[in-house]
PDB file of C-alpha atoms and ligand atoms in Angstrom:
ATOM      1  CA  UNK A   1     -18.526   6.408  28.446  1.00  0.00           C
ATOM      2  CA  UNK A   2     -18.972   2.579  28.699  1.00  0.00           C
ATOM      3  CA  UNK A   3     -18.157   2.154  24.997  1.00  0.00           C
ATOM      4  CA  UNK A   4     -14.878   4.068  25.437  1.00  0.00           C
ATOM      5  CA  UNK A   5     -13.897   1.928  28.428  1.00  0.00           C
ATOM      6  CA  UNK A   6     -14.697  -1.246  26.434  1.00  0.00           C
ATOM      7  CA  UNK A   7     -12.582  -0.018  23.561  1.00  0.00           C
ATOM      8  CA  UNK A   8      -9.655   0.770  25.787  1.00  0.00           C
ATOM      9  CA  UNK A   9      -9.678  -2.546  27.619  1.00  0.00           C
ATOM     10  CA  UNK A  10     -10.096  -4.471  24.342  1.00  0.00           C
ATOM     11  CA  UNK A  11      -6.767  -3.145  23.033  1.00  0.00           C
ATOM     12  CA  UNK A  12      -3.573  -4.718  24.391  1.00  0.00           C
ATOM     13  CA  UNK A  13      -0.015  -4.979  23.575  1.00  0.00           C
ATOM     14  CA  UNK A  14      -0.599  -8.041  21.449  1.00  0.00           C
ATOM     15  CA  UNK A  15      -3.862  -6.663  19.745  1.00  0.00           C
ATOM     16  CA  UNK A  16      -3.150  -2.943  19.518  1.00  0.00           C
ATOM     17  CA  UNK A  17      -5.748  -2.581  16.636  1.00  0.00           C
ATOM     18  CA  UNK A  18      -8.635  -4.454  18.225  1.00  0.00           C
ATOM     19  CA  UNK A  19     -11.909  -2.941  17.150  1.00  0.00           C
ATOM     20  CA  UNK A  20     -10.280  -1.212  14.215  1.00  0.00           C
ATOM     21  CA  UNK A  21     -11.408  -1.734  10.624  1.00  0.00           C
ATOM     22  CA  UNK A  22      -8.685  -1.584   7.863  1.00  0.00           C
ATOM     23  CA  UNK A  23      -9.087  -1.532   4.174  1.00  0.00           C
ATOM     24  CA  UNK A  24      -6.073  -2.509   2.109  1.00  0.00           C
ATOM     25  CA  UNK A  25      -6.182  -1.893  -1.667  1.00  0.00           C
ATOM     26  CA  UNK A  26      -4.289  -4.489  -3.791  1.00  0.00           C
ATOM     27  CA  UNK A  27      -4.075  -7.003  -0.986  1.00  0.00           C
ATOM     28  CA  UNK A  28      -4.522 -10.329  -2.790  1.00  0.00           C
ATOM     29  CA  UNK A  29      -0.740 -10.443  -3.391  1.00  0.00           C
ATOM     30  CA  UNK A  30       2.682  -9.173  -2.399  1.00  0.00           C
ATOM     31  CA  UNK A  31       3.050  -6.191  -0.070  1.00  0.00           C
ATOM     32  CA  UNK A  32      -0.687  -5.587   0.420  1.00  0.00           C
ATOM     33  CA  UNK A  33      -1.286  -9.166   1.456  1.00  0.00           C
ATOM     34  CA  UNK A  34       1.622  -8.907   3.892  1.00  0.00           C
ATOM     35  CA  UNK A  35       0.223  -5.680   5.281  1.00  0.00           C
ATOM     36  CA  UNK A  36      -3.284  -7.179   5.617  1.00  0.00           C
ATOM     37  CA  UNK A  37      -1.893 -10.100   7.537  1.00  0.00           C
ATOM     38  CA  UNK A  38       0.044  -7.851   9.893  1.00  0.00           C
ATOM     39  CA  UNK A  39      -2.979  -5.639  10.555  1.00  0.00           C
ATOM     40  CA  UNK A  40      -5.154  -8.668  11.196  1.00  0.00           C
ATOM     41  CA  UNK A  41      -2.525 -10.109  13.606  1.00  0.00           C
ATOM     42  CA  UNK A  42      -2.729  -6.843  15.449  1.00  0.00           C
ATOM     43  CA  UNK A  43      -6.414  -7.440  15.889  1.00  0.00           C
ATOM     44  CA  UNK A  44      -7.989  -5.277  13.104  1.00  0.00           C
ATOM     45  CA  UNK A  45     -10.825  -6.456  10.869  1.00  0.00           C
ATOM     46  CA  UNK A  46      -9.605  -6.310   7.347  1.00  0.00           C
ATOM     47  CA  UNK A  47     -11.242  -5.598   3.932  1.00  0.00           C
ATOM     48  CA  UNK A  48      -9.186  -7.083   1.158  1.00  0.00           C
ATOM     49  CA  UNK A  49      -9.155  -5.847  -2.407  1.00  0.00           C
ATOM     50  CA  UNK A  50      -7.379  -6.857  -5.587  1.00  0.00           C
ATOM     51  CA  UNK A  51      -7.549  -9.227  -8.544  1.00  0.00           C
ATOM     52  CA  UNK A  52      -7.135 -13.052  -8.531  1.00  0.00           C
ATOM     53  CA  UNK A  53      -8.997 -16.290  -8.960  1.00  0.00           C
ATOM     54  CA  UNK A  54     -12.104 -16.571  -6.751  1.00  0.00           C
ATOM     55  CA  UNK A  55     -10.901 -19.779  -5.058  1.00  0.00           C
ATOM     56  CA  UNK A  56      -7.463 -18.351  -4.303  1.00  0.00           C
ATOM     57  CA  UNK A  57      -9.081 -15.225  -2.714  1.00  0.00           C
ATOM     58  CA  UNK A  58     -11.460 -17.367  -0.686  1.00  0.00           C
ATOM     59  CA  UNK A  59      -8.408 -19.283   0.532  1.00  0.00           C
ATOM     60  CA  UNK A  60      -6.653 -16.118   1.560  1.00  0.00           C
ATOM     61  CA  UNK A  61      -9.779 -14.903   3.468  1.00  0.00           C
ATOM     62  CA  UNK A  62     -10.120 -18.296   5.268  1.00  0.00           C
ATOM     63  CA  UNK A  63      -6.393 -18.348   6.209  1.00  0.00           C
ATOM     64  CA  UNK A  64      -6.405 -14.804   7.676  1.00  0.00           C
ATOM     65  CA  UNK A  65      -9.682 -15.257   9.592  1.00  0.00           C
ATOM     66  CA  UNK A  66      -8.634 -18.699  10.851  1.00  0.00           C
ATOM     67  CA  UNK A  67      -5.196 -17.629  11.879  1.00  0.00           C
ATOM     68  CA  UNK A  68      -5.960 -14.300  13.516  1.00  0.00           C
ATOM     69  CA  UNK A  69      -9.683 -14.575  14.482  1.00  0.00           C
ATOM     70  CA  UNK A  70     -10.689 -11.354  12.894  1.00  0.00           C
ATOM     71  CA  UNK A  71     -13.546 -10.405  10.479  1.00  0.00           C
ATOM     72  CA  UNK A  72     -12.279 -10.563   6.810  1.00  0.00           C
ATOM     73  CA  UNK A  73     -14.274  -9.310   3.799  1.00  0.00           C
ATOM     74  CA  UNK A  74     -13.291  -8.606   0.165  1.00  0.00           C
ATOM     75  CA  UNK A  75     -14.075  -6.039  -2.547  1.00  0.00           C
ATOM     76  CA  UNK A  76     -13.207  -6.835  -6.213  1.00  0.00           C
ATOM     77  CA  UNK A  77     -13.278  -3.156  -7.056  1.00  0.00           C
ATOM     78  CA  UNK A  78     -10.975  -2.119  -9.903  1.00  0.00           C
ATOM     79  CA  UNK A  79      -8.846   0.844  -8.627  1.00  0.00           C
ATOM     80  CA  UNK A  80      -8.876   2.254 -12.245  1.00  0.00           C
ATOM     81  CA  UNK A  81     -12.669   2.903 -11.796  1.00  0.00           C
ATOM     82  CA  UNK A  82     -13.742   5.768  -9.548  1.00  0.00           C
ATOM     83  CA  UNK A  83     -17.359   4.458  -9.358  1.00  0.00           C
ATOM     84  CA  UNK A  84     -16.054   0.992  -8.243  1.00  0.00           C
ATOM     85  CA  UNK A  85     -13.963   2.694  -5.514  1.00  0.00           C
ATOM     86  CA  UNK A  86     -17.009   4.682  -4.356  1.00  0.00           C
ATOM     87  CA  UNK A  87     -18.925   1.397  -4.065  1.00  0.00           C
ATOM     88  CA  UNK A  88     -16.114  -0.295  -2.167  1.00  0.00           C
ATOM     89  CA  UNK A  89     -15.901   2.501   0.432  1.00  0.00           C
ATOM     90  CA  UNK A  90     -19.688   2.734   0.853  1.00  0.00           C
ATOM     91  CA  UNK A  91     -19.903  -1.066   1.235  1.00  0.00           C
ATOM     92  CA  UNK A  92     -17.183  -1.085   3.861  1.00  0.00           C
ATOM     93  CA  UNK A  93     -18.868   1.583   5.867  1.00  0.00           C
ATOM     94  CA  UNK A  94     -22.270  -0.145   5.610  1.00  0.00           C
ATOM     95  CA  UNK A  95     -20.864  -3.557   6.641  1.00  0.00           C
ATOM     96  CA  UNK A  96     -18.536  -2.424   9.351  1.00  0.00           C
ATOM     97  CA  UNK A  97     -19.951   1.019  10.372  1.00  0.00           C
ATOM     98  CA  UNK A  98     -16.482   2.502  10.342  1.00  0.00           C
ATOM     99  CA  UNK A  99     -13.157   2.717   8.445  1.00  0.00           C
ATOM    100  CA  UNK A 100     -10.182   3.376  10.643  1.00  0.00           C
ATOM    101  CA  UNK A 101      -7.128   2.480   8.618  1.00  0.00           C
ATOM    102  CA  UNK A 102      -6.903   2.999   4.818  1.00  0.00           C
ATOM    103  CA  UNK A 103      -3.886   1.472   3.117  1.00  0.00           C
ATOM    104  CA  UNK A 104      -3.457   2.598  -0.428  1.00  0.00           C
ATOM    105  CA  UNK A 105      -1.233  -0.062  -1.861  1.00  0.00           C
ATOM    106  CA  UNK A 106      -2.599  -1.242  -5.273  1.00  0.00           C
ATOM    107  CA  UNK A 107      -0.089  -0.582  -7.963  1.00  0.00           C
ATOM    108  CA  UNK A 108       1.054  -1.615 -11.432  1.00  0.00           C
ATOM    109  CA  UNK A 109       4.303  -1.084 -13.308  1.00  0.00           C
ATOM    110  CA  UNK A 110       5.437  -0.663 -17.009  1.00  0.00           C
ATOM    111  CA  UNK A 111       8.904   0.001 -18.141  1.00  0.00           C
ATOM    112  CA  UNK A 112       9.763   1.839 -21.505  1.00  0.00           C
ATOM    113  CA  UNK A 113      11.777   4.801 -22.706  1.00  0.00           C
ATOM    114  CA  UNK A 114       9.806   8.053 -22.340  1.00  0.00           C
ATOM    115  CA  UNK A 115       9.405   8.726 -25.971  1.00  0.00           C
ATOM    116  CA  UNK A 116       8.156   5.141 -26.567  1.00  0.00           C
ATOM    117  CA  UNK A 117       6.015   4.961 -23.495  1.00  0.00           C
ATOM    118  CA  UNK A 118       2.519   3.764 -24.595  1.00  0.00           C
ATOM    119  CA  UNK A 119      -0.115   6.333 -23.798  1.00  0.00           C
ATOM    120  CA  UNK A 120      -2.594   3.747 -22.561  1.00  0.00           C
ATOM    121  CA  UNK A 121       0.056   2.464 -20.032  1.00  0.00           C
ATOM    122  CA  UNK A 122       0.652   6.009 -18.753  1.00  0.00           C
ATOM    123  CA  UNK A 123      -3.089   6.462 -18.317  1.00  0.00           C
ATOM    124  CA  UNK A 124      -3.452   3.120 -16.524  1.00  0.00           C
ATOM    125  CA  UNK A 125      -0.534   3.580 -14.165  1.00  0.00           C
ATOM    126  CA  UNK A 126      -1.635   7.153 -13.235  1.00  0.00           C
ATOM    127  CA  UNK A 127      -5.254   5.987 -12.526  1.00  0.00           C
ATOM    128  CA  UNK A 128      -4.384   2.863 -10.536  1.00  0.00           C
ATOM    129  CA  UNK A 129      -1.237   4.149  -8.753  1.00  0.00           C
ATOM    130  CA  UNK A 130      -2.279   7.794  -8.116  1.00  0.00           C
ATOM    131  CA  UNK A 131      -5.884   8.764  -8.876  1.00  0.00           C
ATOM    132  CA  UNK A 132      -7.188   5.758  -6.851  1.00  0.00           C
ATOM    133  CA  UNK A 133      -5.516   7.209  -3.847  1.00  0.00           C
ATOM    134  CA  UNK A 134      -7.258  10.535  -4.303  1.00  0.00           C
ATOM    135  CA  UNK A 135     -10.664   8.711  -4.655  1.00  0.00           C
ATOM    136  CA  UNK A 136     -10.283   6.388  -1.641  1.00  0.00           C
ATOM    137  CA  UNK A 137      -8.995   9.277   0.510  1.00  0.00           C
ATOM    138  CA  UNK A 138     -11.708  11.796  -0.408  1.00  0.00           C
ATOM    139  CA  UNK A 139     -14.344   9.165   0.197  1.00  0.00           C
ATOM    140  CA  UNK A 140     -12.978   7.885   3.506  1.00  0.00           C
ATOM    141  CA  UNK A 141     -12.358  11.203   5.082  1.00  0.00           C
ATOM    142  CA  UNK A 142     -15.898  12.121   6.076  1.00  0.00           C
ATOM    143  CA  UNK A 143     -16.395   8.892   8.061  1.00  0.00           C
ATOM    144  CA  UNK A 144     -12.887   9.292   9.669  1.00  0.00           C
ATOM    145  CA  UNK A 145     -13.611  12.883  10.596  1.00  0.00           C
ATOM    146  CA  UNK A 146     -16.897  11.800  12.188  1.00  0.00           C
ATOM    147  CA  UNK A 147     -15.019   9.255  14.373  1.00  0.00           C
ATOM    148  CA  UNK A 148     -12.280  11.633  15.127  1.00  0.00           C
ATOM    149  CA  UNK A 149      -9.800   8.943  14.166  1.00  0.00           C
ATOM    150  CA  UNK A 150      -8.197   7.880  10.893  1.00  0.00           C
ATOM    151  CA  UNK A 151      -4.916   6.446   9.507  1.00  0.00           C
ATOM    152  CA  UNK A 152      -4.179   6.862   5.920  1.00  0.00           C
ATOM    153  CA  UNK A 153      -1.044   4.927   4.862  1.00  0.00           C
ATOM    154  CA  UNK A 154       0.069   5.249   1.240  1.00  0.00           C
ATOM    155  CA  UNK A 155       2.482   2.766  -0.196  1.00  0.00           C
ATOM    156  CA  UNK A 156       4.590   4.937  -2.403  1.00  0.00           C
ATOM    157  CA  UNK A 157       8.052   3.870  -3.324  1.00  0.00           C
ATOM    158  CA  UNK A 158      11.682   4.972  -3.261  1.00  0.00           C
ATOM    159  CA  UNK A 159      10.554   6.045  -6.743  1.00  0.00           C
ATOM    160  CA  UNK A 160       8.387   8.697  -4.938  1.00  0.00           C
ATOM    161  CA  UNK A 161      11.572  10.314  -3.859  1.00  0.00           C
ATOM    162  CA  UNK A 162      14.087   9.727  -6.625  1.00  0.00           C
ATOM    163  CA  UNK A 163      13.765   8.794 -10.353  1.00  0.00           C
ATOM    164  CA  UNK A 164      15.067   5.888 -12.474  1.00  0.00           C
ATOM    165  CA  UNK A 165      15.123   5.714 -16.261  1.00  0.00           C
ATOM    166  CA  UNK A 166      12.274   4.066 -18.181  1.00  0.00           C
ATOM    167  CA  UNK A 167       9.753   4.376 -15.417  1.00  0.00           C
ATOM    168  CA  UNK A 168       8.103   7.768 -16.291  1.00  0.00           C
ATOM    169  CA  UNK A 169       4.600   6.915 -15.332  1.00  0.00           C
ATOM    170  CA  UNK A 170       5.532   4.952 -12.117  1.00  0.00           C
ATOM    171  CA  UNK A 171       7.952   7.648 -10.910  1.00  0.00           C
ATOM    172  CA  UNK A 172       5.443  10.414 -11.736  1.00  0.00           C
ATOM    173  CA  UNK A 173       2.619   8.636  -9.925  1.00  0.00           C
ATOM    174  CA  UNK A 174       4.723   7.894  -6.852  1.00  0.00           C
ATOM    175  CA  UNK A 175       5.995  11.419  -6.552  1.00  0.00           C
ATOM    176  CA  UNK A 176       2.357  12.475  -6.876  1.00  0.00           C
ATOM    177  CA  UNK A 177       1.440  10.221  -3.940  1.00  0.00           C
ATOM    178  CA  UNK A 178       4.032  11.852  -1.738  1.00  0.00           C
ATOM    179  CA  UNK A 179       2.506  15.232  -2.605  1.00  0.00           C
ATOM    180  CA  UNK A 180      -0.972  14.148  -1.993  1.00  0.00           C
ATOM    181  CA  UNK A 181       0.105  12.654   1.358  1.00  0.00           C
ATOM    182  CA  UNK A 182       1.328  16.026   2.602  1.00  0.00           C
ATOM    183  CA  UNK A 183      -1.859  17.732   1.453  1.00  0.00           C
ATOM    184  CA  UNK A 184      -4.091  15.153   3.242  1.00  0.00           C
ATOM    185  CA  UNK A 185      -1.926  15.417   6.401  1.00  0.00           C
ATOM    186  CA  UNK A 186      -2.262  19.216   6.534  1.00  0.00           C
ATOM    187  CA  UNK A 187      -5.980  19.219   5.954  1.00  0.00           C
ATOM    188  CA  UNK A 188      -6.627  16.567   8.666  1.00  0.00           C
ATOM    189  CA  UNK A 189      -4.082  17.502  11.251  1.00  0.00           C
ATOM    190  CA  UNK A 190      -6.377  18.758  13.937  1.00  0.00           C
ATOM    191  CA  UNK A 191      -8.923  15.837  13.471  1.00  0.00           C
ATOM    192  CA  UNK A 192      -7.220  12.825  14.925  1.00  0.00           C
ATOM    193  CA  UNK A 193      -6.285  11.657  11.365  1.00  0.00           C
ATOM    194  CA  UNK A 194      -2.778  11.096  10.053  1.00  0.00           C
ATOM    195  CA  UNK A 195      -1.698  10.478   6.498  1.00  0.00           C
ATOM    196  CA  UNK A 196       1.831   9.073   5.725  1.00  0.00           C
ATOM    197  CA  UNK A 197       3.631   7.508   2.784  1.00  0.00           C
ATOM    198  CA  UNK A 198       5.923   4.473   2.999  1.00  0.00           C
ATOM    199  CA  UNK A 199       8.567   4.481   0.395  1.00  0.00           C
ATOM    200  CA  UNK A 200       9.945   0.984  -0.005  1.00  0.00           C
ATOM    201  CA  UNK A 201      12.990   0.076  -2.021  1.00  0.00           C
ATOM    202  CA  UNK A 202      12.943  -3.295  -3.820  1.00  0.00           C
ATOM    203  CA  UNK A 203      10.700  -5.837  -2.228  1.00  0.00           C
ATOM    204  CA  UNK A 204      10.598  -9.358  -3.571  1.00  0.00           C
ATOM    205  CA  UNK A 205       6.910  -9.717  -4.802  1.00  0.00           C
ATOM    206  CA  UNK A 206       5.227 -10.811  -8.098  1.00  0.00           C
ATOM    207  CA  UNK A 207       5.542  -7.252  -9.428  1.00  0.00           C
ATOM    208  CA  UNK A 208       9.381  -7.368  -9.026  1.00  0.00           C
ATOM    209  CA  UNK A 209       9.534 -11.027 -10.263  1.00  0.00           C
ATOM    210  CA  UNK A 210       8.039  -9.766 -13.559  1.00  0.00           C
ATOM    211  CA  UNK A 211      10.811  -7.075 -13.824  1.00  0.00           C
ATOM    212  CA  UNK A 212      13.593  -9.785 -13.061  1.00  0.00           C
ATOM    213  CA  UNK A 213      12.248 -11.858 -15.922  1.00  0.00           C
ATOM    214  CA  UNK A 214      11.842  -8.949 -18.291  1.00  0.00           C
ATOM    215  CA  UNK A 215      15.394  -7.597 -17.577  1.00  0.00           C
ATOM    216  CA  UNK A 216      16.992 -11.061 -17.769  1.00  0.00           C
ATOM    217  CA  UNK A 217      15.415 -11.541 -21.287  1.00  0.00           C
ATOM    218  CA  UNK A 218      16.081  -8.039 -22.464  1.00  0.00           C
ATOM    219  CA  UNK A 219      19.790  -8.056 -21.519  1.00  0.00           C
ATOM    220  CA  UNK A 220      20.332 -11.852 -21.974  1.00  0.00           C
ATOM    221  CA  UNK A 221      21.785 -12.133 -18.416  1.00  0.00           C
ATOM    222  CA  UNK A 222      20.913 -14.435 -15.569  1.00  0.00           C
ATOM    223  CA  UNK A 223      18.324 -13.809 -12.867  1.00  0.00           C
ATOM    224  CA  UNK A 224      21.043 -13.577 -10.244  1.00  0.00           C
ATOM    225  CA  UNK A 225      22.842 -10.888 -12.339  1.00  0.00           C
ATOM    226  CA  UNK A 226      19.638  -8.873 -12.732  1.00  0.00           C
ATOM    227  CA  UNK A 227      18.983  -9.129  -8.916  1.00  0.00           C
ATOM    228  CA  UNK A 228      22.494  -8.115  -7.814  1.00  0.00           C
ATOM    229  CA  UNK A 229      23.753  -5.846 -10.632  1.00  0.00           C
ATOM    230  CA  UNK A 230      20.497  -4.186 -11.665  1.00  0.00           C
ATOM    231  CA  UNK A 231      17.841  -4.169  -8.943  1.00  0.00           C
ATOM    232  CA  UNK A 232      20.002  -4.244  -5.869  1.00  0.00           C
ATOM    233  CA  UNK A 233      22.656  -2.001  -7.356  1.00  0.00           C
ATOM    234  CA  UNK A 234      20.654   0.919  -5.924  1.00  0.00           C
ATOM    235  CA  UNK A 235      20.106  -0.704  -2.542  1.00  0.00           C
ATOM    236  CA  UNK A 236      23.206  -0.443  -0.305  1.00  0.00           C
ATOM    237  CA  UNK A 237      22.202  -3.231   2.108  1.00  0.00           C
ATOM    238  CA  UNK A 238      22.070  -5.631  -0.927  1.00  0.00           C
ATOM    239  CA  UNK A 239      18.963  -7.402   0.086  1.00  0.00           C
ATOM    240  CA  UNK A 240      15.225  -7.130  -0.734  1.00  0.00           C
ATOM    241  CA  UNK A 241      12.920  -5.378   1.822  1.00  0.00           C
ATOM    242  CA  UNK A 242      10.548  -7.946   3.272  1.00  0.00           C
ATOM    243  CA  UNK A 243       6.735  -7.694   3.322  1.00  0.00           C
ATOM    244  CA  UNK A 244       6.908  -8.432   7.093  1.00  0.00           C
ATOM    245  CA  UNK A 245       9.009  -5.317   7.615  1.00  0.00           C
ATOM    246  CA  UNK A 246       6.410  -3.164   5.727  1.00  0.00           C
ATOM    247  CA  UNK A 247       3.509  -4.887   7.699  1.00  0.00           C
ATOM    248  CA  UNK A 248       5.129  -4.049  11.068  1.00  0.00           C
ATOM    249  CA  UNK A 249       5.725  -0.434  10.049  1.00  0.00           C
ATOM    250  CA  UNK A 250       2.129  -0.053   8.823  1.00  0.00           C
ATOM    251  CA  UNK A 251       0.808  -1.520  12.124  1.00  0.00           C
ATOM    252  CA  UNK A 252       2.895   1.036  14.064  1.00  0.00           C
ATOM    253  CA  UNK A 253       1.634   3.937  11.927  1.00  0.00           C
ATOM    254  CA  UNK A 254      -1.907   2.761  12.651  1.00  0.00           C
ATOM    255  CA  UNK A 255      -1.476   2.771  16.400  1.00  0.00           C
ATOM    256  CA  UNK A 256      -2.059   5.602  18.888  1.00  0.00           C
ATOM    257  CA  UNK A 257       1.780   5.696  19.434  1.00  0.00           C
ATOM    258  CA  UNK A 258       2.148   7.195  15.950  1.00  0.00           C
ATOM    259  CA  UNK A 259      -0.432   9.937  16.407  1.00  0.00           C
ATOM    260  CA  UNK A 260       2.053  12.799  15.924  1.00  0.00           C
ATOM    261  CA  UNK A 261       3.563  11.343  12.794  1.00  0.00           C
ATOM    262  CA  UNK A 262       1.851  12.826   9.768  1.00  0.00           C
ATOM    263  CA  UNK A 263       2.773  14.086   6.377  1.00  0.00           C
ATOM    264  CA  UNK A 264       5.992  12.128   6.055  1.00  0.00           C
ATOM    265  CA  UNK A 265       7.398  10.006   3.257  1.00  0.00           C
ATOM    266  CA  UNK A 266       9.444   7.398   5.059  1.00  0.00           C
ATOM    267  CA  UNK A 267      12.054   5.489   3.046  1.00  0.00           C
ATOM    268  CA  UNK A 268      12.387   1.807   3.759  1.00  0.00           C
ATOM    269  CA  UNK A 269      15.004   1.150   1.293  1.00  0.00           C
ATOM    270  CA  UNK A 270      18.237  -0.131   2.774  1.00  0.00           C
ATOM    271  CA  UNK A 271      19.850   3.261   2.201  1.00  0.00           C
ATOM    272  CA  UNK A 272      18.970   3.700  -1.407  1.00  0.00           C
ATOM    273  CA  UNK A 273      17.703   7.356  -1.104  1.00  0.00           C
ATOM    274  CA  UNK A 274      20.706   8.214   1.150  1.00  0.00           C
ATOM    275  CA  UNK A 275      22.836   8.383  -1.982  1.00  0.00           C
TER     276      UNK A 275
HETATM  277  P1  NAD B 301       1.869  -7.174  -6.666  1.00  0.00           P
HETATM  278  O1  NAD B 301       1.784  -7.158  -8.117  1.00  0.00           O
HETATM  279  O2  NAD B 301       2.424  -8.331  -5.906  1.00  0.00           O
HETATM  280  O3  NAD B 301       0.465  -6.816  -6.002  1.00  0.00           O
HETATM  281  C1  NAD B 301      -0.291  -5.747  -6.592  1.00  0.00           C
HETATM  282  C2  NAD B 301      -1.683  -5.861  -5.983  1.00  0.00           C
HETATM  283  O4  NAD B 301      -2.462  -4.838  -6.599  1.00  0.00           O
HETATM  284  C3  NAD B 301      -2.417  -7.170  -6.322  1.00  0.00           C
HETATM  285  O5  NAD B 301      -3.176  -7.594  -5.297  1.00  0.00           O
HETATM  286  C4  NAD B 301      -3.243  -6.777  -7.542  1.00  0.00           C
HETATM  287  O6  NAD B 301      -4.335  -7.690  -7.735  1.00  0.00           O
HETATM  288  C5  NAD B 301      -3.603  -5.451  -7.182  1.00  0.00           C
HETATM  289  N1  NAD B 301      -4.102  -4.581  -8.271  1.00  0.00           N
HETATM  290  C6  NAD B 301      -3.387  -4.404  -9.410  1.00  0.00           C
HETATM  291  N2  NAD B 301      -4.234  -3.544 -10.266  1.00  0.00           N
HETATM  292  C7  NAD B 301      -5.338  -3.384  -9.587  1.00  0.00           C
HETATM  293  C8  NAD B 301      -6.513  -2.607  -9.864  1.00  0.00           C
HETATM  294  N3  NAD B 301      -6.694  -2.000 -11.000  1.00  0.00           N
HETATM  295  N4  NAD B 301      -7.500  -2.623  -8.860  1.00  0.00           N
HETATM  296  C9  NAD B 301      -7.416  -3.343  -7.710  1.00  0.00           C
HETATM  297  N5  NAD B 301      -6.269  -4.022  -7.443  1.00  0.00           N
HETATM  298  C10 NAD B 301      -5.274  -4.010  -8.309  1.00  0.00           C
HETATM  299  O7  NAD B 301       2.778  -5.857  -6.312  1.00  0.00           O
HETATM  300  P2  NAD B 301       3.567  -5.372  -5.029  1.00  0.00           P
HETATM  301  O8  NAD B 301       5.074  -5.519  -5.340  1.00  0.00           O
HETATM  302  O9  NAD B 301       3.089  -6.067  -3.821  1.00  0.00           O
HETATM  303  O10 NAD B 301       3.315  -3.872  -4.964  1.00  0.00           O
HETATM  304  C11 NAD B 301       2.295  -3.255  -4.137  1.00  0.00           C
HETATM  305  C12 NAD B 301       2.523  -1.807  -4.075  1.00  0.00           C
HETATM  306  O11 NAD B 301       3.893  -1.564  -3.514  1.00  0.00           O
HETATM  307  C13 NAD B 301       2.457  -1.070  -5.370  1.00  0.00           C
HETATM  308  O12 NAD B 301       1.871   0.190  -5.218  1.00  0.00           O
HETATM  309  C14 NAD B 301       3.929  -0.861  -5.814  1.00  0.00           C
HETATM  310  O13 NAD B 301       4.119   0.173  -6.532  1.00  0.00           O
HETATM  311  C15 NAD B 301       4.576  -0.675  -4.330  1.00  0.00           C
HETATM  312  N6  NAD B 301       6.014  -0.906  -4.306  1.00  0.00           N
HETATM  313  C16 NAD B 301       6.444  -2.171  -4.615  1.00  0.00           C
HETATM  314  C17 NAD B 301       7.891  -2.360  -4.526  1.00  0.00           C
HETATM  315  C18 NAD B 301       8.465  -3.721  -4.884  1.00  0.00           C
HETATM  316  O14 NAD B 301       9.680  -3.798  -4.970  1.00  0.00           O
HETATM  317  N7  NAD B 301       7.729  -4.770  -5.007  1.00  0.00           N
HETATM  318  C19 NAD B 301       8.707  -1.331  -4.134  1.00  0.00           C
HETATM  319  C20 NAD B 301       8.114  -0.085  -3.836  1.00  0.00           C
HETATM  320  C21 NAD B 301       6.783   0.050  -3.866  1.00  0.00           C
END
């Protein structure tokens, strides 16, 4: 009883996720980093994951803990390796005693026509973008069930709802995430756990920067033309989604206010999938 009262009073409008522990895969850069910062700002301890130089990652950890006053840890687990994922979840549970919010965000991209798509790229994208979500989810569920609380938030894509040419593996993996989200939601619906997918349109991050560079070279056109005529051609509001918008939505889905939202694939795409 006293523990419950403490938890309730510790949460407030400004720190709705106080006492929560969140693990965000692929959070050393881009969307994942933005989401980790938003969860930390909302009061959650955060476990970061992803690749990068040790000094850079240490800098990110210091910045988040300094700015928001929450516990920050890091796992170098490669999301392509199931045994590394198992180790990451076990370490999180050992160190924090709980895992409340799991954000499956790590992702990679490769673009090529279907009949020329390198088999090793297909395998890599399917394992990092889709199979890792199966592994983190299956391993996190027992602890979430034990606590009677869990939020699984999968960063899919507009490409989880519609296709685009040359992105066979990415589109297949992201559609797979949307399906997996529905199954996880149905299996956990009575247990205080929700599972949802966020489907962003184009967000300006290093992953998209690489596509801008690649397309500009391939078509011998300027960066501006790639941005406006190729990438944002699909996005009716003609601007990139921001990582802050995705962070705010993730925080909302993690709060008690979103307890009845489960199994959805929510587009955040400036109208792209309204076409
Ligand atoms: P990013 O390249 O900036 O960041 C990707 C993160 O994943 C990095 O932290 C990287 O270190 C990590 N990562 C990559 N491979 C990994 C692995 N094997 N193991 C562990 N970590 C790994 O990319 P981003 O644009 O921020 O994309 C994040 C997610 O959002 C991806 O799933 C992507 O598909 C999705 N998404 C991005 C956009 C966009 O326009 N940027 C749009 C829709 C969906």
